[in-house]
Each structure stands twice: as structure tokens, then as C-alpha cells.
Coordinates of N, CA, C and O in Angstrom, one line a residue:
Chain A
X24 N 25.8 50.9 -21.6 CA 25.5 49.5 -21.1 C 24.2 49.0 -21.5 O 23.3 49.9 -21.5
X25 N 23.9 47.7 -22.2 CA 22.6 47.4 -22.3 C 22.5 45.8 -22.2 O 23.5 45.1 -22.0
X26 N 21.4 45.4 -21.9 CA 21.1 44.2 -21.6 C 20.3 43.5 -22.9 O 19.3 44.0 -23.2
X27 N 20.4 42.2 -23.2 CA 19.8 41.4 -24.2 C 18.7 40.6 -23.5 O 19.1 39.7 -22.6
X28 N 17.5 40.8 -23.7 CA 16.4 40.1 -23.1 C 15.6 39.3 -24.0 O 15.4 39.6 -25.4
X29 N 15.4 37.9 -23.7 CA 14.6 37.2 -24.7 C 13.3 37.0 -24.1 O 13.0 36.5 -23.0
X30 N 12.4 37.2 -24.9 CA 10.8 37.3 -24.6 C 10.3 36.3 -25.4 O 10.3 36.2 -26.7
X31 N 9.6 35.4 -24.9 CA 8.9 34.1 -25.6 C 7.5 34.1 -25.3 O 6.9 34.0 -24.1
X32 N 6.8 34.4 -26.5 CA 5.3 34.5 -26.3 C 4.6 33.2 -26.8 O 4.8 32.8 -28.0
X33 N 4.1 32.5 -26.0 CA 3.5 31.1 -26.4 C 1.9 31.2 -26.2 O 1.5 32.2 -25.6
X34 N 1.2 30.2 -26.8 CA -0.2 30.0 -26.5 C -0.3 29.5 -25.2 O 0.1 28.6 -24.7
X35 N -1.5 30.1 -24.5 CA -2.0 29.3 -23.2 C -2.4 27.8 -23.5 O -2.9 27.5 -24.7
X36 N -2.2 27.0 -22.5 CA -2.7 25.6 -22.5 C -4.3 25.6 -23.1 O -5.1 26.5 -22.4
X37 N -4.6 24.6 -24.1 CA -5.8 24.6 -24.5 C -6.3 25.6 -25.8 O -7.3 25.2 -26.3
X38 N -5.4 26.5 -26.0 CA -5.6 27.4 -27.3 C -5.2 26.5 -28.5 O -4.3 25.8 -28.5
X39 N -6.2 26.6 -29.4 CA -5.7 26.1 -30.8 C -4.5 26.6 -31.3 O -4.1 27.7 -31.3
X40 N -3.6 25.6 -31.8 CA -2.3 26.0 -32.4 C -2.3 25.4 -33.7 O -1.4 24.3 -34.0
X41 N -2.8 26.0 -34.7 CA -2.7 25.3 -36.1 C -1.4 25.2 -36.6 O -1.0 24.2 -37.4
X42 N -0.5 26.2 -36.4 CA 0.9 26.1 -36.8 C 1.5 24.9 -36.4 O 2.2 24.2 -36.9
X43 N 1.5 24.8 -34.9 CA 2.1 23.5 -34.3 C 1.6 22.2 -35.0 O 2.4 21.3 -35.2
X44 N 0.3 22.2 -35.1 CA -0.4 21.1 -35.6 C 0.1 20.7 -36.9 O 0.4 19.6 -37.5
X45 N 0.4 21.8 -37.7 CA 0.6 21.6 -39.2 C 2.1 21.1 -39.4 O 2.6 20.3 -40.3
X46 N 3.0 21.7 -38.4 CA 4.4 21.3 -38.4 C 4.5 19.7 -38.1 O 5.3 19.0 -38.6
X47 N 3.7 19.3 -37.0 CA 3.6 18.1 -36.7 C 3.2 17.2 -37.7 O 3.9 16.1 -38.1
X48 N 2.2 17.6 -38.4 CA 1.8 16.7 -39.8 C 2.9 16.7 -40.7 O 3.2 15.5 -41.2
X49 N 3.7 17.7 -41.0 CA 4.6 17.8 -42.1 C 5.8 16.9 -41.6 O 6.3 16.1 -42.4
X50 N 6.1 16.9 -40.3 CA 7.2 16.0 -39.7 C 6.9 14.7 -39.9 O 7.8 13.7 -40.4
X51 N 5.5 14.4 -39.6 CA 5.2 13.0 -39.7 C 5.3 12.5 -41.2 O 5.6 11.4 -41.5
X52 N 4.9 13.3 -42.1 CA 4.9 13.0 -43.7 C 6.4 13.0 -44.0 O 6.5 12.2 -45.0
X53 N 7.3 13.5 -43.6 CA 8.8 13.4 -43.7 C 9.4 12.2 -43.0 O 10.5 11.8 -43.2
X54 N 8.6 11.5 -42.3 CA 9.0 10.2 -41.6 C 9.5 10.3 -40.2 O 10.0 9.4 -39.6
X55 N 9.4 11.4 -39.5 CA 9.6 11.6 -38.3 C 8.4 11.1 -37.5 O 7.5 12.0 -37.2
X56 N 8.4 9.9 -37.0 CA 7.2 9.0 -36.4 C 7.1 9.1 -35.0 O 6.1 9.1 -34.4
X57 N 8.1 9.7 -34.3 CA 8.2 9.6 -32.9 C 7.9 11.0 -32.2 O 8.5 11.4 -31.1
X58 N 7.3 12.0 -32.9 CA 6.8 13.3 -32.4 C 5.6 13.3 -31.9 O 4.6 13.0 -32.5
X59 N 5.5 13.6 -30.6 CA 4.2 13.4 -29.8 C 3.5 14.8 -29.7 O 2.3 14.7 -29.7
X60 N 4.3 15.9 -29.8 CA 3.4 17.1 -29.9 C 4.4 18.2 -30.4 O 5.6 18.0 -30.3
X61 N 3.9 19.3 -31.0 CA 4.5 20.3 -31.5 C 3.7 21.7 -30.9 O 2.7 21.8 -31.2
X62 N 4.5 22.5 -30.2 CA 3.7 23.9 -30.0 C 4.6 25.0 -30.5 O 5.8 25.0 -30.4
X63 N 4.0 26.0 -31.2 CA 4.7 27.0 -31.7 C 4.8 28.2 -30.6 O 3.8 28.3 -29.8
X64 N 5.7 28.9 -30.9 CA 5.6 30.1 -30.1 C 6.5 31.3 -30.8 O 7.2 30.9 -31.8
X65 N 6.4 32.5 -30.2 CA 7.1 33.7 -31.1 C 8.1 34.2 -30.0 O 7.8 34.4 -28.8
X66 N 9.2 34.4 -30.5 CA 10.2 34.9 -29.6 C 10.8 36.4 -30.1 O 11.0 36.5 -31.5
X67 N 11.2 37.2 -29.2 CA 11.7 38.4 -29.5 C 12.9 38.5 -28.6 O 13.2 38.3 -27.5
X68 N 14.2 38.9 -29.3 CA 15.4 39.2 -28.8 C 15.5 40.8 -28.6 O 15.8 41.4 -29.7
X69 N 15.5 41.3 -27.4 CA 15.1 42.8 -27.3 C 16.6 43.3 -26.6 O 16.9 42.9 -25.5
X70 N 17.1 44.3 -27.1 CA 18.4 45.0 -26.6 C 17.8 46.2 -25.8 O 17.5 47.0 -26.5
X71 N 18.0 46.2 -24.6 CA 17.4 47.4 -23.9 C 18.6 48.0 -23.1 O 19.4 47.4 -22.4
X72 N 18.9 49.5 -23.3 CA 19.8 50.2 -22.6 C 19.4 50.2 -21.1 O 18.1 50.2 -20.6
X73 N 20.6 50.0 -20.2 CA 20.3 50.0 -18.8 C 20.8 48.5 -18.2 O 21.1 47.7 -19.0
X74 N 20.7 48.4 -16.9 CA 21.2 47.1 -16.1 C 20.1 46.2 -16.4 O 19.0 46.3 -16.9
X75 N 20.3 45.0 -16.0 CA 19.6 43.7 -16.0 C 18.3 43.9 -15.3 O 17.3 43.6 -16.0
X76 N 18.2 44.3 -14.2 CA 17.1 44.5 -13.3 C 16.0 45.3 -14.1 O 14.8 45.1 -14.4
X77 N 16.5 46.5 -14.5 CA 15.7 47.6 -15.2 C 15.1 46.9 -16.6 O 14.0 47.1 -16.8
X78 N 16.0 46.2 -17.2 CA 15.7 45.7 -18.5 C 14.6 44.6 -18.3 O 13.7 44.6 -19.1
X79 N 14.6 43.8 -17.1 CA 13.6 42.8 -17.0 C 12.3 43.3 -16.7 O 11.3 43.1 -17.3
X80 N 12.4 44.7 -16.0 CA 11.1 45.2 -15.7 C 10.5 46.0 -16.9 O 9.3 45.9 -16.9
X81 N 11.4 46.6 -17.9 CA 10.9 47.0 -19.0 C 10.2 46.0 -19.9 O 9.0 46.2 -20.4
X82 N 10.9 44.9 -19.9 CA 10.4 43.7 -20.8 C 9.0 43.2 -20.3 O 8.1 42.9 -21.2
X83 N 8.8 43.1 -19.0 CA 7.5 42.9 -18.5 C 6.5 43.7 -19.0 O 5.4 43.5 -19.3
X84 N 6.8 45.2 -18.9 CA 6.0 46.1 -19.3 C 5.6 46.1 -20.8 O 4.4 46.3 -21.3
X85 N 6.6 45.7 -21.7 CA 6.3 45.5 -23.0 C 5.4 44.4 -23.4 O 4.6 44.6 -24.3
X86 N 5.5 43.2 -22.6 CA 4.6 42.1 -22.8 C 3.2 42.5 -22.5 O 2.2 42.4 -23.3
X87 N 3.0 43.3 -21.3 CA 1.6 43.6 -21.0 C 1.0 44.6 -21.9 O -0.2 44.6 -22.2
X88 N 1.9 45.6 -22.4 CA 1.4 46.7 -23.3 C 1.1 46.3 -24.9 O 0.4 47.0 -25.4
X89 N 2.0 45.4 -25.3 CA 2.2 45.3 -26.7 C 2.3 43.8 -27.1 O 1.5 43.3 -28.0
X90 N 3.2 43.0 -26.6 CA 3.5 41.8 -27.3 C 2.6 40.7 -27.0 O 2.4 39.9 -28.0
X91 N 2.1 40.7 -25.8 CA 1.2 39.4 -25.4 C -0.2 39.7 -25.3 O -0.6 40.8 -25.0
X92 N -1.1 39.1 -25.7 CA -2.7 39.2 -25.4 C -2.8 38.3 -24.3 O -2.8 37.1 -24.5
X93 N -3.2 38.9 -23.1 CA -3.4 38.0 -21.9 C -4.5 37.0 -22.2 O -4.6 36.0 -21.3
X94 N -5.5 37.3 -23.1 CA -6.5 36.1 -23.4 C -6.0 35.0 -23.8 O -6.5 33.8 -23.3
X95 N -5.0 35.0 -24.7 CA -4.5 33.7 -25.5 C -2.9 33.4 -25.2 O -2.6 32.3 -25.4
X96 N -2.3 34.4 -24.7 CA -0.8 34.1 -24.6 C -0.2 34.0 -23.1 O -0.7 34.7 -22.2
X97 N 0.7 33.1 -23.0 CA 1.6 33.1 -22.0 C 2.9 33.6 -22.4 O 3.3 33.4 -23.5
X98 N 3.5 34.3 -21.4 CA 5.0 34.8 -21.9 C 6.0 34.4 -20.8 O 5.7 34.4 -19.7
X99 N 7.2 34.4 -21.3 CA 8.4 34.2 -20.4 C 9.5 35.2 -20.8 O 9.7 35.4 -21.9
X100 N 10.3 35.7 -19.8 CA 11.2 36.7 -19.9 C 12.4 36.2 -19.5 O 12.5 36.0 -18.2
X101 N 13.5 36.2 -20.1 CA 14.8 35.7 -19.4 C 15.9 36.6 -20.1 O 15.8 37.3 -21.0
X102 N 17.0 36.7 -19.6 CA 18.3 37.4 -19.8 C 18.8 36.5 -20.8 O 19.1 35.4 -20.4
X103 N 19.2 37.0 -22.1 CA 19.7 36.0 -23.1 C 21.2 35.9 -22.8 O 21.9 36.9 -22.3
X104 N 21.7 34.8 -23.2 CA 23.2 34.5 -22.9 C 24.1 35.5 -23.7 O 23.8 35.7 -24.8
Chain B
X15 N 9.0 7.1 -22.4 CA 9.7 8.3 -22.2 C 9.8 9.1 -23.3 O 9.9 8.7 -24.5
X16 N 9.7 10.5 -23.0 CA 9.9 11.6 -24.1 C 10.6 12.6 -23.4 O 10.6 12.9 -22.4
X17 N 11.1 13.4 -24.5 CA 12.1 14.6 -24.2 C 11.3 15.8 -24.9 O 10.8 15.9 -26.1
X18 N 11.3 16.8 -24.2 CA 10.9 18.2 -24.6 C 12.1 19.0 -25.3 O 13.0 19.4 -24.3
X19 N 12.1 19.3 -26.5 CA 13.0 20.0 -27.3 C 12.7 21.5 -27.8 O 11.3 21.4 -28.1
X20 N 13.4 22.4 -27.3 CA 13.1 23.8 -27.8 C 13.9 23.9 -29.1 O 15.1 24.0 -28.9
X21 N 13.2 24.3 -30.2 CA 14.0 24.7 -31.4 C 13.8 26.2 -31.5 O 12.6 26.6 -31.6
X22 N 14.9 26.8 -31.8 CA 14.6 28.3 -32.0 C 15.2 28.6 -33.5 O 16.4 28.5 -33.7
X23 N 14.3 29.2 -34.3 CA 14.8 29.5 -35.7 C 14.8 31.1 -35.7 O 13.7 31.8 -35.8
X24 N 15.9 31.7 -35.9 CA 16.0 33.0 -36.0 C 16.9 33.3 -37.4 O 17.3 32.4 -38.1
X25 N 16.8 34.8 -37.8 CA 17.4 35.1 -39.0 C 18.8 35.3 -39.0 O 19.2 35.6 -37.8
X26 N 19.5 34.8 -40.1 CA 21.1 35.2 -39.8 C 21.2 36.6 -39.8 O 20.5 37.3 -40.2
X27 N 22.5 37.0 -39.4 CA 23.0 38.3 -39.3 C 22.9 38.9 -40.6 O 23.3 38.2 -41.6
X28 N 22.3 40.1 -40.7 CA 22.4 40.8 -42.0 C 21.1 40.5 -42.8 O 20.6 41.5 -43.7
X29 N 20.2 39.7 -42.4 CA 18.9 39.4 -43.0 C 17.9 40.6 -42.6 O 18.0 40.9 -41.5
X30 N 17.2 41.0 -43.5 CA 16.0 42.0 -43.1 C 15.0 41.3 -42.1 O 14.8 40.2 -42.3
X31 N 14.7 42.0 -41.2 CA 13.8 41.5 -40.1 C 12.6 42.5 -39.8 O 12.6 43.2 -38.9
X32 N 11.7 42.6 -40.8 CA 10.7 43.7 -40.7 C 9.8 43.5 -39.6 O 9.5 44.4 -38.9
X33 N 9.5 42.3 -39.1 CA 8.8 42.2 -38.0 C 9.5 42.9 -36.5 O 8.9 43.4 -35.9
X34 N 10.7 42.3 -36.6 CA 11.4 43.1 -35.5 C 11.6 44.5 -35.4 O 11.3 45.2 -34.5
X35 N 11.7 45.0 -36.8 CA 11.6 46.4 -36.9 C 10.5 47.0 -36.4 O 10.3 48.1 -36.0
X36 N 9.3 46.4 -37.0 CA 8.0 46.9 -36.6 C 7.7 47.1 -35.0 O 7.1 47.9 -34.5
X37 N 8.2 46.0 -34.5 CA 7.9 45.9 -33.0 C 8.7 47.0 -32.5 O 8.3 47.7 -31.4
X38 N 10.0 47.0 -32.8 CA 10.7 48.2 -32.2 C 10.2 49.7 -32.4 O 10.0 50.5 -31.5
X39 N 9.5 49.8 -33.7 CA 8.9 51.1 -33.8 C 7.6 51.4 -33.0 O 7.3 52.2 -32.4
X40 N 6.7 50.2 -32.8 CA 5.7 50.3 -31.8 C 6.0 50.5 -30.5 O 5.3 51.1 -29.9
X41 N 7.1 49.8 -30.0 CA 7.4 50.0 -28.7 C 8.0 51.4 -28.6 O 7.5 52.3 -27.4
X42 N 8.7 52.0 -29.4 CA 9.1 53.5 -29.4 C 7.7 54.4 -29.3 O 7.7 55.2 -28.4
X43 N 6.9 54.0 -30.2 CA 5.7 54.9 -30.0 C 4.8 54.8 -28.9 O 4.1 55.6 -28.4
X44 N 5.1 53.6 -28.1 CA 4.4 53.5 -26.7 C 5.3 54.1 -25.7 O 4.8 54.2 -24.5
X45 N 6.2 54.7 -26.1 CA 7.0 55.2 -25.0 C 8.3 54.6 -24.4 O 9.0 55.0 -23.5
X46 N 8.6 53.4 -25.0 CA 9.8 52.5 -24.7 C 11.0 53.2 -25.4 O 11.2 52.8 -26.6
X47 N 11.7 54.1 -24.8 CA 12.5 54.8 -25.5 C 14.0 54.2 -25.5 O 15.0 54.5 -26.3
X48 N 14.3 53.4 -24.6 CA 15.5 52.8 -24.4 C 15.8 51.3 -25.0 O 16.5 50.5 -24.6
X49 N 15.0 51.1 -26.3 CA 15.2 49.9 -26.9 C 16.0 50.1 -28.0 O 15.9 51.0 -28.9
X50 N 17.3 49.4 -28.1 CA 18.3 49.5 -29.1 C 18.0 48.8 -30.3 O 18.4 49.0 -31.4
X51 N 17.3 47.6 -30.2 CA 17.2 46.4 -31.3 C 16.2 45.5 -30.9 O 16.0 45.1 -29.7
X52 N 15.5 44.9 -31.9 CA 14.6 43.9 -31.6 C 14.7 43.0 -32.8 O 14.8 43.4 -33.9
X53 N 14.9 41.6 -32.3 CA 15.2 40.6 -33.4 C 13.9 39.6 -33.2 O 13.8 39.0 -32.0
X54 N 13.3 39.2 -34.1 CA 12.2 38.3 -34.0 C 12.7 36.9 -34.4 O 13.7 36.6 -35.2
X55 N 12.1 35.8 -33.8 CA 12.3 34.5 -34.2 C 11.2 33.5 -33.9 O 10.3 34.0 -33.2
X56 N 11.3 32.4 -34.4 CA 10.2 31.6 -34.4 C 10.6 30.1 -33.5 O 11.9 29.7 -33.6
X57 N 9.7 29.9 -32.4 CA 10.2 28.9 -31.8 C 9.2 27.8 -31.7 O 8.0 27.9 -32.0
X58 N 9.9 26.4 -31.6 CA 8.9 25.3 -31.5 C 9.3 24.3 -30.2 O 10.4 24.2 -30.2
X59 N 8.3 24.0 -29.6 CA 8.5 23.1 -28.5 C 8.1 21.6 -29.0 O 6.8 21.5 -29.2
X60 N 9.1 20.9 -29.3 CA 8.8 19.5 -29.9 C 9.0 18.4 -28.8 O 10.0 18.4 -28.2
X61 N 7.8 17.7 -28.6 CA 7.9 16.5 -27.6 C 8.2 15.2 -28.5 O 7.4 14.7 -29.3
X62 N 9.3 14.7 -28.3 CA 10.0 13.5 -29.0 C 10.1 12.4 -28.1 O 10.7 12.4 -27.3
X63 N 9.6 11.3 -28.7 CA 9.6 9.9 -28.0 C 11.0 9.5 -27.8 O 11.8 9.5 -28.9
X64 N 11.7 9.3 -26.9 CA 13.0 8.7 -26.7 C 13.9 9.5 -25.7 O 13.4 10.5 -25.1
X65 N 15.1 9.1 -25.7 CA 16.0 9.9 -24.7 C 16.5 11.1 -25.1 O 16.4 11.3 -26.3
X66 N 17.2 11.9 -24.3 CA 17.7 13.2 -24.7 C 18.6 13.2 -25.9 O 18.4 14.0 -26.9
X67 N 19.7 12.4 -25.8 CA 20.5 12.2 -26.9 C 19.9 12.0 -28.3 O 20.2 12.8 -29.4
X68 N 19.0 11.0 -28.4 CA 18.3 10.7 -29.6 C 17.4 11.7 -30.0 O 17.3 12.2 -31.2
X69 N 16.6 12.5 -29.1 CA 15.7 13.5 -29.4 C 16.4 14.9 -30.0 O 16.1 15.4 -30.9
X70 N 17.6 15.0 -29.4 CA 18.5 16.2 -30.0 C 18.9 15.9 -31.2 O 19.0 16.9 -32.2
X71 N 19.2 14.6 -31.7 CA 19.8 14.2 -33.1 C 18.5 14.4 -34.1 O 18.8 14.9 -35.3
X72 N 17.2 13.9 -33.6 CA 16.1 14.0 -34.4 C 15.8 15.5 -34.6 O 15.5 15.9 -35.8
X73 N 15.9 16.3 -33.7 CA 15.6 17.8 -33.8 C 16.5 18.4 -34.7 O 16.1 19.3 -35.7
X74 N 17.9 17.9 -34.7 CA 18.7 18.5 -35.7 C 18.4 18.3 -37.1 O 18.4 19.1 -38.1
X75 N 17.8 16.9 -37.5 CA 17.5 16.5 -38.7 C 16.2 17.2 -39.1 O 15.9 17.7 -40.1
X76 N 15.3 17.6 -38.2 CA 13.9 18.3 -38.4 C 14.4 19.8 -38.9 O 13.7 20.4 -39.8
X77 N 15.4 20.3 -38.3 CA 15.6 21.7 -38.7 C 16.3 21.7 -40.0 O 15.9 22.6 -41.1
X78 N 17.2 20.6 -40.4 CA 17.7 20.6 -41.7 C 16.7 20.3 -42.8 O 16.7 20.8 -43.9
X79 N 15.7 19.5 -42.5 CA 14.9 19.1 -43.6 C 13.6 19.8 -43.7 O 13.0 19.9 -44.6
X80 N 13.1 20.5 -42.5 CA 11.7 21.1 -42.7 C 11.8 22.6 -42.2 O 11.4 23.7 -42.9
X81 N 12.4 22.7 -40.9 CA 12.0 24.0 -40.2 C 13.0 25.3 -40.5 O 12.4 26.2 -40.5
X82 N 14.1 25.0 -40.9 CA 15.0 26.2 -41.1 C 15.4 26.0 -42.6 O 15.5 25.2 -43.2
X83 N 15.6 27.3 -43.1 CA 16.0 27.6 -44.4 C 17.5 27.9 -44.4 O 17.7 29.0 -43.8
X84 N 18.4 27.0 -44.7 CA 19.9 27.4 -44.4 C 20.4 28.7 -45.1 O 21.4 29.3 -44.6
X85 N 19.7 29.2 -46.1 CA 19.9 30.6 -46.7 C 19.7 31.6 -45.8 O 20.6 32.6 -45.8
X86 N 18.7 31.6 -45.1 CA 18.3 32.9 -44.3 C 18.2 32.5 -42.8 O 18.3 33.3 -42.1
X87 N 18.2 31.3 -42.4 CA 18.0 31.0 -40.8 C 19.2 30.6 -40.2 O 19.9 29.7 -40.8
X88 N 19.3 30.9 -38.8 CA 20.3 30.2 -37.9 C 19.2 29.5 -36.9 O 18.2 29.9 -36.8
X89 N 19.7 28.3 -36.6 CA 18.8 27.6 -35.6 C 19.6 27.2 -34.3 O 20.8 26.9 -34.4
X90 N 18.8 27.2 -33.3 CA 19.4 26.4 -32.0 C 18.5 25.5 -31.5 O 17.4 25.7 -31.5
X91 N 19.1 24.5 -30.9 CA 18.3 23.3 -30.4 C 18.6 23.0 -28.8 O 20.1 23.1 -28.6
X92 N 17.8 23.2 -28.1 CA 18.1 23.0 -26.5 C 17.0 22.1 -25.9 O 15.8 22.0 -26.4
X93 N 17.4 21.4 -24.9 CA 16.5 20.6 -24.1 C 15.7 21.6 -23.3 O 16.1 22.4 -22.5
X94 N 14.4 21.5 -23.4 CA 13.4 22.3 -22.7 C 13.5 21.9 -21.0 O 13.7 20.7 -20.8
X95 N 13.4 23.0 -20.2 CA 13.3 22.6 -18.7 C 12.0 21.7 -18.5 O 10.9 22.3 -18.8

């Protein structure tokens, strides 16, 4: 038995997001005029052996130890559909 | 009025995902032994002026014209909480 976990690593509020800014600029150049903001984030779909509760706890540890930098990143962990 | 849309750009099944493979390797080296697979993806949180229906339609066009490469990417579009 395994659980699919979706980990989303985004930038904290106030951190510069040049990728998001560039996407917004490119969208504007393509004629998408009603875009107010674009924020980029990195996602990982991790398949973890074990039940849901254990997998969520493991994913939390993965973020703390490897995936997220607590200085610049916020992360969220959800069970994938 | 504006709507926050979450766009998730992932790799199609069968496409090489070196980033995901490297994360899986790093997790294994850190002692996370029960990880069966890691898939990476890119997410964009886009704030679009207008109602939900219009924003979803715009986001679909954004994926087709800029964000996703139909040869290698699958994308999903959802309204952010």
C-alpha cells in the first residue's frame, strides 16, 4: 500500500519571484491584459509506502530536511487525488 | 473582482524527469527509504481579473500559448482556495 503526496514549495510573501514576474510580462506581451499577479512554485508528487497518516508525517520531514529552505520557502502538503 | 487560478505543469507519462529522480536519490541518501517515486512539476498561481469562468478560460489559453509544451507537458487548471 502506498500514498501519493503532493508537496508544494512556494516563496514566502515578500521574496522576489523573478520567474513569476517574467511569466506575467510574457503573458502581457501575448495580449493577456487582465493578469494581476503570477507567483511561481515548485511541486513534487511523492509516492510513499505506507498509510496516509505516516506518509503525511514523512512528507513533513522531507520538506524540513531537504525540499524547503525555511528562510525563503513556504510549503504545503496534501494527499493527491 | 479577481480570481486566483492554480496552474500545474507536469511532465507527460514516459518523459524523463531528472529533477524528480535526483530528489528521490537525495531523499534515499537522507534515510527516507520508503519513497517509491518522485515526480516534479511547475506551478503558477495566477491572479486574473474577472469571474471564475472567464479566468479558467483565460488560464487554458495561457497554457496553450505559453506555459505548457504539448509535446512534453500535461497541465491542470484549478481555482485556488
